[in-house]
CSV table of C-alpha atoms in Angstrom, one decimal:
chain,number,residue,atom,x,y,z
A,1476,MET,CA,-0.7,-9.0,-0.9
A,1477,SER,CA,2.2,-10.5,1.1
A,1478,VAL,CA,3.8,-11.1,4.4
A,1479,THR,CA,7.0,-9.2,4.9
A,1480,ILE,CA,9.8,-9.9,7.3
A,1481,ASP,CA,12.3,-7.0,8.0
A,1482,ILE,CA,15.8,-8.4,8.0
A,1483,ALA,CA,17.8,-5.2,7.4
A,1484,GLY,CA,21.3,-5.6,8.9
A,1485,LEU,CA,20.6,-9.2,9.9
A,1486,PRO,CA,23.8,-11.3,9.6
A,1487,LEU,CA,23.3,-14.4,7.4
A,1488,GLU,CA,24.2,-16.7,10.2
A,1489,ARG,CA,21.0,-15.6,12.0
A,1490,ILE,CA,19.0,-17.1,9.2
A,1491,VAL,CA,18.6,-20.7,10.3
A,1492,PHE,CA,17.2,-23.8,8.6
A,1493,ALA,CA,16.2,-26.5,11.0
A,1494,PRO,CA,13.5,-29.3,11.0
A,1495,SER,CA,11.1,-29.5,13.9
A,1496,PRO,CA,9.5,-32.7,15.1
A,1497,LEU,CA,6.6,-30.8,16.7
A,1498,ALA,CA,6.0,-28.7,13.6
A,1499,GLU,CA,6.0,-31.8,11.5
A,1500,LEU,CA,3.6,-33.5,13.8
A,1501,GLY,CA,1.3,-30.5,13.5
A,1502,ALA,CA,1.5,-30.7,9.7
A,1503,ALA,CA,0.8,-34.4,9.8
A,1504,LEU,CA,-2.2,-33.9,12.1
A,1505,HIS,CA,-3.5,-31.2,9.7
A,1506,THR,CA,-3.2,-33.7,6.8
A,1507,LEU,CA,-5.1,-36.3,8.8
A,1508,ALA,CA,-7.8,-33.8,9.6
A,1509,GLU,CA,-8.1,-32.2,6.1
A,1510,PRO,CA,-7.0,-34.9,3.6
A,1511,GLY,CA,-8.7,-33.0,0.9
A,1512,HIS,CA,-5.9,-30.3,1.2
A,1513,HIS,CA,-3.3,-32.9,0.6
A,1514,PRO,CA,-4.1,-35.2,-2.3
A,1515,ARG,CA,-0.5,-36.5,-2.5
A,1516,ALA,CA,-0.8,-37.9,1.0
A,1517,HIS,CA,-4.1,-39.6,0.5
A,1518,ASN,CA,-2.8,-43.2,1.0
A,1519,TRP,CA,-0.8,-42.3,4.1
A,1520,ALA,CA,-3.7,-40.3,5.7
A,1521,THR,CA,-6.1,-43.1,4.9
A,1522,ALA,CA,-3.9,-45.8,6.5
A,1523,VAL,CA,-3.1,-43.7,9.6
A,1524,ASN,CA,-6.7,-42.6,10.2
A,1525,ALA,CA,-7.9,-46.2,9.9
A,1526,ALA,CA,-5.3,-47.4,12.5
A,1527,LEU,CA,-5.8,-44.7,15.1
A,1528,PRO,CA,-7.2,-46.0,18.4
A,1529,PRO,CA,-10.7,-44.6,18.8
A,1530,GLU,CA,-10.0,-43.0,22.1
A,1531,LEU,CA,-7.0,-41.1,20.6
A,1532,ALA,CA,-9.1,-40.1,17.6
A,1533,ASP,CA,-11.7,-38.6,19.9
A,1534,ARG,CA,-9.1,-36.6,21.8
A,1535,LEU,CA,-7.7,-35.3,18.5
A,1536,CYS,CA,-11.1,-34.0,17.5
A,1537,GLU,CA,-11.3,-32.1,20.8
A,1538,ALA,CA,-8.1,-30.1,20.1
A,1539,ASP,CA,-8.1,-30.1,16.3
A,1540,PHE,CA,-8.4,-26.3,16.0
A,1541,LEU,CA,-4.7,-26.3,17.0
A,1542,TRP,CA,-3.8,-27.6,13.5
A,1543,ARG,CA,-7.0,-27.9,11.4
A,1544,THR,CA,-8.2,-24.4,10.4
A,1545,THR,CA,-5.3,-22.6,12.2
A,1546,PHE,CA,-1.8,-23.9,12.4
A,1547,SER,CA,-1.1,-22.8,16.0
A,1548,ASP,CA,2.1,-21.1,16.8
A,1549,LEU,CA,2.2,-23.3,19.8
A,1550,LEU,CA,3.6,-25.9,17.4
A,1551,MET,CA,6.7,-23.7,16.9
A,1552,SER,CA,7.1,-22.5,20.5
A,1553,PHE,CA,10.9,-22.2,20.2
A,1554,ALA,CA,10.2,-18.8,18.5
A,1555,GLY,CA,8.4,-17.4,21.5
A,1556,LEU,CA,11.1,-17.7,24.2
A,1557,GLY,CA,13.0,-14.5,23.4
A,1558,ASP,CA,16.3,-16.3,22.9
A,1559,ALA,CA,17.8,-16.6,19.5
A,1560,ALA,CA,19.8,-19.6,20.7
A,1561,VAL,CA,16.7,-21.7,21.1
A,1562,ARG,CA,16.0,-23.8,18.1
A,1563,PRO,CA,13.7,-26.7,17.2
A,1564,GLY,CA,14.6,-29.9,19.1
A,1565,ALA,CA,16.0,-33.1,17.7
A,1566,THR,CA,13.1,-35.1,19.2
A,1567,LEU,CA,9.5,-34.5,19.9
A,1568,ALA,CA,10.2,-34.7,23.6
A,1569,GLU,CA,12.7,-31.8,23.3
A,1570,ASP,CA,10.2,-29.7,21.4
A,1571,LEU,CA,7.6,-30.4,24.0
A,1572,ASP,CA,10.0,-29.3,26.7
A,1573,VAL,CA,10.3,-26.0,24.9
A,1574,VAL,CA,6.4,-25.7,25.0
A,1575,ASP,CA,6.5,-26.2,28.7
A,1576,LYS,CA,8.8,-23.1,29.0
A,1577,LEU,CA,6.0,-20.8,27.8
A,1578,ASP,CA,4.2,-19.1,30.6
A,1579,ASP,CA,0.4,-19.6,31.0
A,1580,GLU,CA,-0.6,-16.4,29.2
A,1581,GLN,CA,1.6,-17.3,26.2
A,1582,PHE,CA,0.3,-20.8,26.1
A,1583,VAL,CA,-3.4,-19.8,26.4
A,1584,THR,CA,-3.3,-17.0,23.8
A,1585,THR,CA,-1.4,-19.2,21.4
A,1586,ALA,CA,-3.7,-22.2,21.8
A,1587,LEU,CA,-6.6,-19.9,21.3
A,1588,GLU,CA,-5.1,-18.3,18.2
A,1589,PHE,CA,-8.2,-19.2,16.2
A,1590,THR,CA,-10.3,-16.8,18.3
A,1591,CYS,CA,-8.0,-13.7,17.7
A,1592,GLY,CA,-7.3,-13.7,14.0
A,1593,THR,CA,-7.9,-9.9,13.6
A,1594,GLU,CA,-5.5,-9.2,16.5
A,1595,TYR,CA,-2.8,-11.7,15.5
A,1596,ALA,CA,0.0,-9.3,14.7
A,1597,ALA,CA,-1.1,-6.6,17.2
A,1598,ALA,CA,1.1,-5.5,20.1
A,1599,ALA,CA,1.1,-7.8,23.1
A,1600,GLY,CA,-1.6,-6.8,25.6
A,1601,LEU,CA,-4.3,-8.3,27.7
A,1602,SER,CA,-5.1,-12.0,27.4
A,1603,PRO,CA,-8.3,-14.0,28.0
A,1604,LEU,CA,-6.8,-15.1,31.3
A,1605,SER,CA,-6.8,-11.5,32.6
A,1606,ASP,CA,-9.5,-9.7,30.6
A,1607,THR,CA,-13.1,-10.6,31.1
A,1608,ALA,CA,-14.2,-9.3,27.7
A,1609,LEU,CA,-11.6,-11.3,25.8
A,1610,ARG,CA,-12.4,-14.4,27.8
A,1611,THR,CA,-16.1,-14.1,26.9
A,1612,ARG,CA,-15.2,-13.5,23.2
A,1613,ALA,CA,-12.9,-16.5,23.2
A,1614,VAL,CA,-15.6,-18.8,24.5
A,1615,GLU,CA,-18.2,-17.5,22.1
A,1616,LEU,CA,-15.9,-18.0,19.1
A,1617,ALA,CA,-14.9,-21.5,20.3
A,1618,ALA,CA,-18.6,-22.4,20.7
A,1619,ALA,CA,-19.1,-21.6,17.0
A,1620,ARG,CA,-16.6,-24.4,16.2
A,1621,GLY,CA,-18.6,-26.9,18.2
A,1622,PRO,CA,-19.3,-28.2,21.7
A,1623,GLN,CA,-16.0,-30.0,22.0
A,1624,GLN,CA,-14.0,-26.9,21.2
A,1625,ARG,CA,-16.1,-24.8,23.7
A,1626,ARG,CA,-15.4,-27.4,26.5
A,1627,PHE,CA,-11.7,-27.4,25.7
A,1628,THR,CA,-11.6,-23.6,25.7
A,1629,GLU,CA,-13.5,-23.3,29.0
A,1630,ARG,CA,-11.2,-25.9,30.6
A,1631,LEU,CA,-8.1,-24.1,29.3
A,1632,LEU,CA,-9.3,-20.8,30.7
A,1633,GLU,CA,-10.2,-22.3,34.1
A,1634,ASP,CA,-7.1,-24.6,34.6
A,1635,PRO,CA,-4.3,-23.9,32.2
A,1636,PRO,CA,-1.8,-26.3,33.8
A,1637,ALA,CA,-4.1,-29.2,33.6
A,1638,VAL,CA,-4.8,-28.6,29.9
A,1639,ARG,CA,-1.2,-28.1,29.2
A,1640,ALA,CA,-0.4,-31.5,30.6
A,1641,TRP,CA,-3.4,-32.9,28.6
A,1642,VAL,CA,-2.0,-31.5,25.4
A,1643,ARG,CA,1.5,-32.9,26.0
A,1644,ARG,CA,0.1,-36.3,26.7
A,1645,LEU,CA,-2.0,-36.1,23.5
A,1646,PHE,CA,1.2,-35.4,21.4
A,1647,GLU,CA,3.1,-38.1,23.2
A,1648,ASP,CA,0.3,-40.6,22.4
A,1649,CYS,CA,0.4,-39.5,18.8
A,1650,GLU,CA,4.1,-40.3,18.7
A,1651,ARG,CA,3.4,-43.8,20.1
A,1652,ALA,CA,0.5,-44.4,17.8
A,1653,PHE,CA,2.0,-43.3,14.4
A,1654,PHE,CA,4.4,-40.3,14.5
A,1655,ALA,CA,7.5,-42.2,15.7
A,1656,ASP,CA,7.4,-44.2,12.4
A,1657,THR,CA,6.5,-41.1,10.4
A,1658,TRP,CA,9.4,-39.0,11.9
A,1659,ASN,CA,11.9,-41.8,11.3
A,1660,ARG,CA,10.8,-41.9,7.7
A,1661,VAL,CA,11.1,-38.2,7.0
A,1662,ARG,CA,13.7,-36.8,9.4
A,1663,GLY,CA,16.7,-37.6,7.2
A,1664,GLN,CA,15.1,-35.9,4.3
A,1665,LEU,CA,14.3,-32.8,6.3
A,1666,ALA,CA,17.8,-32.7,7.8
A,1667,ALA,CA,19.3,-33.0,4.4
A,1668,ASP,CA,17.2,-30.2,3.0
A,1669,ALA,CA,18.1,-27.9,6.0
A,1670,ARG,CA,21.8,-28.6,5.4
A,1671,GLN,CA,21.5,-28.0,1.6
A,1672,LYS,CA,19.7,-24.7,2.2
A,1673,THR,CA,22.3,-23.6,4.8
A,1674,GLU,CA,25.1,-24.3,2.4
A,1675,LEU,CA,23.3,-22.6,-0.4
A,1676,LEU,CA,22.9,-19.5,1.7
A,1677,ARG,CA,26.6,-19.5,2.6
A,1678,ARG,CA,27.7,-19.9,-1.1
A,1679,ARG,CA,25.1,-18.0,-3.1
A,1680,GLY,CA,23.4,-15.7,-0.8
A,1681,LEU,CA,19.8,-15.0,0.3
A,1682,ALA,CA,18.1,-14.4,-3.0
A,1683,ALA,CA,19.1,-17.8,-4.5
A,1684,THR,CA,18.3,-19.6,-1.3
A,1685,LEU,CA,14.8,-18.1,-1.1
A,1686,GLU,CA,14.2,-19.1,-4.7
A,1687,ALA,CA,15.2,-22.7,-3.9
A,1688,VAL,CA,12.9,-22.7,-0.9
A,1689,SER,CA,9.8,-21.5,-2.8
A,1690,ALA,CA,8.9,-19.3,-5.8
A,1691,ALA,CA,6.6,-17.5,-3.4
A,1692,LEU,CA,9.6,-16.1,-1.5
A,1693,SER,CA,11.8,-13.2,-2.6
A,1694,THR,CA,13.9,-10.4,-1.3
A,1695,ASP,CA,14.7,-6.9,-2.5
A,1696,GLU,CA,18.0,-5.8,-4.0
A,1697,ARG,CA,19.5,-4.7,-0.6
A,1698,GLY,CA,18.4,-7.9,1.1
A,1699,SER,CA,16.5,-5.9,3.7
A,1700,VAL,CA,13.2,-7.8,3.6
A,1701,ILE,CA,11.9,-11.3,2.9
A,1702,ALA,CA,8.5,-11.1,1.1
A,1703,VAL,CA,6.1,-14.1,1.1
A,1704,ASP,CA,3.6,-14.0,-1.7
A,1705,LYS,CA,0.3,-14.9,0.0
A,1706,LEU,CA,-3.4,-14.0,0.0
A,1707,VAL,CA,-3.0,-12.3,3.3
A,1708,SER,CA,-1.0,-9.2,4.4
A,1709,GLY,CA,1.2,-9.0,7.4
A,1710,ARG,CA,4.5,-7.6,8.6
A,1711,THR,CA,7.1,-8.5,11.3
A,1712,THR,CA,10.7,-8.1,12.0
A,1713,ALA,CA,13.7,-10.4,12.5
A,1714,VAL,CA,15.9,-7.7,14.0
A,1715,ASP,CA,14.0,-7.1,17.3
A,1716,PRO,CA,16.6,-7.4,20.1
A,1717,ALA,CA,13.9,-8.0,22.6
A,1718,VAL,CA,13.1,-11.4,21.1
A,1719,GLY,CA,16.6,-12.3,19.8
A,1720,PRO,CA,17.4,-11.3,16.2
A,1721,GLY,CA,16.9,-14.1,13.6
A,1722,VAL,CA,14.5,-15.9,11.4
A,1723,THR,CA,14.0,-19.7,11.2
A,1724,PHE,CA,13.0,-21.7,8.2
A,1725,VAL,CA,11.4,-25.1,9.0
A,1726,PRO,CA,11.1,-27.7,6.2
A,1727,SER,CA,8.2,-30.1,6.1
A,1728,VAL,CA,7.3,-33.2,4.1
A,1729,HIS,CA,3.6,-32.9,5.1
A,1730,GLN,CA,3.1,-29.2,4.6
A,1731,TRP,CA,2.3,-28.8,0.9
A,1732,PRO,CA,0.3,-26.9,-0.4
A,1733,HIS,CA,0.7,-24.6,2.7
A,1734,LEU,CA,3.5,-22.1,3.1
A,1735,MET,CA,3.1,-20.8,6.7
A,1736,VAL,CA,4.6,-17.7,8.2
A,1737,LEU,CA,4.7,-17.1,11.9
A,1738,TYR,CA,4.6,-13.3,12.4
A,1739,ARG,CA,3.2,-13.0,15.9
A,1740,HIS,CA,4.2,-9.9,17.8
A,1741,GLY,CA,7.0,-10.5,20.2
A,1742,TRP,CA,8.0,-13.8,18.6
A,1743,ARG,CA,10.8,-14.4,16.1
A,1744,PRO,CA,9.5,-15.0,12.6
A,1745,VAL,CA,9.3,-18.5,11.2
A,1746,VAL,CA,8.7,-19.7,7.7
A,1747,HIS,CA,7.3,-23.3,7.6
A,1748,TYR,CA,7.8,-24.5,4.0
A,1749,PRO,CA,7.0,-27.7,2.1
A,1750,LEU,CA,9.9,-29.5,0.4
A,1751,ALA,CA,10.1,-28.8,-3.3
A,1752,SER,CA,8.1,-31.4,-5.3
A,1753,ARG,CA,9.6,-33.0,-8.4
A,1754,GLU,CA,6.0,-33.6,-9.7
A,1755,LEU,CA,4.9,-30.0,-10.1
A,1756,SER,CA,6.6,-26.7,-11.0
A,1757,GLY,CA,7.0,-24.0,-8.4
A,1758,PRO,CA,3.9,-22.1,-7.2
A,1759,LEU,CA,2.5,-19.2,-9.2
A,1760,SER,CA,2.5,-15.7,-7.8
A,1761,VAL,CA,-0.8,-14.6,-6.5
A,1762,GLU,CA,-1.0,-11.9,-9.3
A,1763,GLN,CA,-0.3,-14.4,-12.0
A,1764,PHE,CA,-3.0,-16.8,-10.7
A,1765,LYS,CA,-5.5,-13.9,-10.6
A,1766,LEU,CA,-4.6,-13.1,-14.2
A,1767,ARG,CA,-5.4,-16.6,-15.2
A,1768,MET,CA,-8.7,-16.8,-13.4
A,1769,GLU,CA,-9.8,-13.4,-14.7
A,1770,ALA,CA,-8.8,-14.4,-18.3
A,1771,LEU,CA,-11.0,-17.4,-18.1
A,1772,ALA,CA,-14.0,-15.5,-16.6
A,1773,HIS,CA,-14.9,-14.0,-20.0
A,1774,PRO,CA,-17.3,-16.1,-22.1
A,1775,MET,CA,-15.6,-15.3,-25.4
A,1776,ARG,CA,-12.2,-16.3,-24.1
A,1777,MET,CA,-13.7,-19.6,-22.9
A,1778,GLN,CA,-15.0,-20.2,-26.4
A,1779,LEU,CA,-11.5,-19.4,-27.8
A,1780,CYS,CA,-9.9,-21.8,-25.3
A,1781,ARG,CA,-12.3,-24.5,-26.5
A,1782,SER,CA,-11.1,-24.0,-30.1
A,1783,LEU,CA,-7.4,-23.6,-29.2
A,1784,ALA,CA,-7.6,-26.8,-27.1
A,1785,ARG,CA,-8.2,-28.8,-30.3
A,1786,GLY,CA,-5.3,-27.4,-32.3
A,1787,PRO,CA,-3.4,-24.3,-33.5
A,1788,TYR,CA,-5.3,-21.4,-35.1
A,1789,THR,CA,-4.5,-18.0,-36.5
A,1790,THR,CA,-6.3,-14.8,-35.5
A,1791,GLY,CA,-8.1,-14.7,-38.8
A,1792,GLU,CA,-9.3,-18.4,-38.5
A,1793,LEU,CA,-10.6,-17.7,-35.0
A,1794,ALA,CA,-12.4,-14.5,-36.2
A,1795,ASP,CA,-14.1,-16.5,-39.0
A,1796,HIS,CA,-15.0,-19.4,-36.8
A,1797,HIS,CA,-16.5,-17.2,-34.0
A,1798,SER,CA,-18.0,-14.5,-36.3
A,1799,VAL,CA,-16.0,-11.8,-34.4
A,1800,SER,CA,-13.7,-9.1,-35.8
A,1801,SER,CA,-9.9,-9.9,-36.0
A,1802,PRO,CA,-9.0,-6.9,-33.7
A,1803,GLU,CA,-11.4,-8.2,-31.0
A,1804,ILE,CA,-10.0,-11.7,-31.3
A,1805,SER,CA,-6.5,-10.2,-31.0
A,1806,ARG,CA,-7.5,-8.4,-27.8
A,1807,HIS,CA,-8.7,-11.6,-26.2
A,1808,LEU,CA,-5.7,-13.5,-27.3
A,1809,THR,CA,-3.4,-10.9,-25.7
A,1810,VAL,CA,-5.2,-11.4,-22.4
A,1811,LEU,CA,-4.8,-15.2,-22.6
A,1812,LYS,CA,-1.2,-14.9,-23.6
A,1813,LYS,CA,-0.4,-12.5,-20.8
A,1814,ALA,CA,-2.0,-15.0,-18.4
A,1815,GLY,CA,0.3,-17.7,-19.8
A,1816,LEU,CA,-2.6,-19.9,-21.0
A,1817,ILE,CA,-1.7,-20.0,-24.7
A,1818,THR,CA,1.4,-20.4,-26.8
A,1819,ALA,CA,2.2,-18.6,-30.0
A,1820,GLN,CA,4.3,-20.0,-32.9
A,1821,ARG,CA,5.1,-18.2,-36.2
A,1822,ARG,CA,4.5,-20.2,-39.4
A,1823,GLY,CA,5.8,-18.0,-42.2
A,1824,ARG,CA,3.6,-15.0,-42.5
A,1825,TYR,CA,1.1,-16.2,-39.8
A,1826,VAL,CA,1.1,-16.7,-36.1
A,1827,GLN,CA,-0.7,-19.8,-34.7
A,1828,TYR,CA,-2.1,-19.9,-31.2
A,1829,GLN,CA,-2.8,-22.9,-29.1
A,1830,LEU,CA,-4.0,-23.6,-25.6
A,1831,ASP,CA,-1.2,-24.7,-23.2
A,1832,LEU,CA,-2.8,-27.9,-21.9
A,1833,LYS,CA,-0.3,-28.5,-19.2
A,1834,VAL,CA,-0.9,-25.0,-17.7
A,1835,VAL,CA,-4.6,-25.4,-17.9
A,1836,GLY,CA,-4.5,-28.9,-16.4
A,1837,ARG,CA,-2.7,-27.4,-13.4
A,1838,LEU,CA,-5.4,-24.8,-12.6
A,1839,GLY,CA,-7.1,-27.0,-10.1
A,1840,SER,CA,-3.9,-27.6,-8.2
A,1841,ASP,CA,-2.9,-23.9,-8.6
A,1842,PHE,CA,-6.1,-22.8,-7.1
A,1843,LEU,CA,-5.7,-25.1,-4.1
A,1844,GLU,CA,-2.1,-24.1,-3.6
A,1845,THR,CA,-2.8,-20.4,-4.0
A,1846,VAL,CA,-5.7,-20.1,-1.6
A,1847,LEU,CA,-4.2,-22.5,1.0
A,1848,ARG,CA,-0.6,-21.0,0.8
């Protein structure tokens, strides 16, 4: 499974790296709403949540579906204006000015993105503002999220301009309460990463640049697609003249473990990626992660792992210890080795196997990163 972006014939200068204050605010708000997704930011999230004014915290709960379970494309509105020259702003106010340029139907359908997941990449058509059935469905799905979300959705459908103003004030109040300090702390790091990736693209090309962004990104030999290894499937194009050819990469400090791809129909694609961490190696492919989970699902292989965690063993030693034939042990060891869970070292005539404790120790983090990517 993957999300693919068609870039056939796209000039490299149309591949843009640029930080976005609004996208970073959205990632920060998601971290505050779901701190369990972001263990590295625990101290920051705890401190900010404790200092939030109660009234602002209540308003954030009302609109939290914009960033909690769905990272709304509203937070990257620059991609929806059909003009490749429009890029993320240098300030939150500039990004919010871009949001104001969306028409009411764009704003409403994007804000209610959580109610139309199955239709996300479909061709543009009717919206809840103009179609009674879609309107009813949007309210029903919002109600399933809670009474605050239902009230917000009903107000949005009844009076889009008033809710648009309310959302802008909410983001501006977040800036005053905590985000101005947060943005001042991270903007230099984000700008430096964008410059470094732009220079890398110019000097070494697309494949090397994608590898530097994330191990989950790749391209084919012709450089005609960008593939994003995720547990979802989707497809979009960066060469649609109607929306302005190009693809934007937006770096984030608060984004890990998420790697988001905007592939909404009629919008330019955006890849919202976390800055590389020095603490952990790059993310596994979805296929490699599945191999590891499947390898550990067998009871005999779990027993072998218990033995191999204590020290190195040969196939014969493991067969004797577990009262199983050597060929059967070999088959299980092959599965574990293919999954990258054990190491093998030759000692004269014998090969000794041992559990790779660093790899196994990462499985919890790998699981989180893979399912949330």
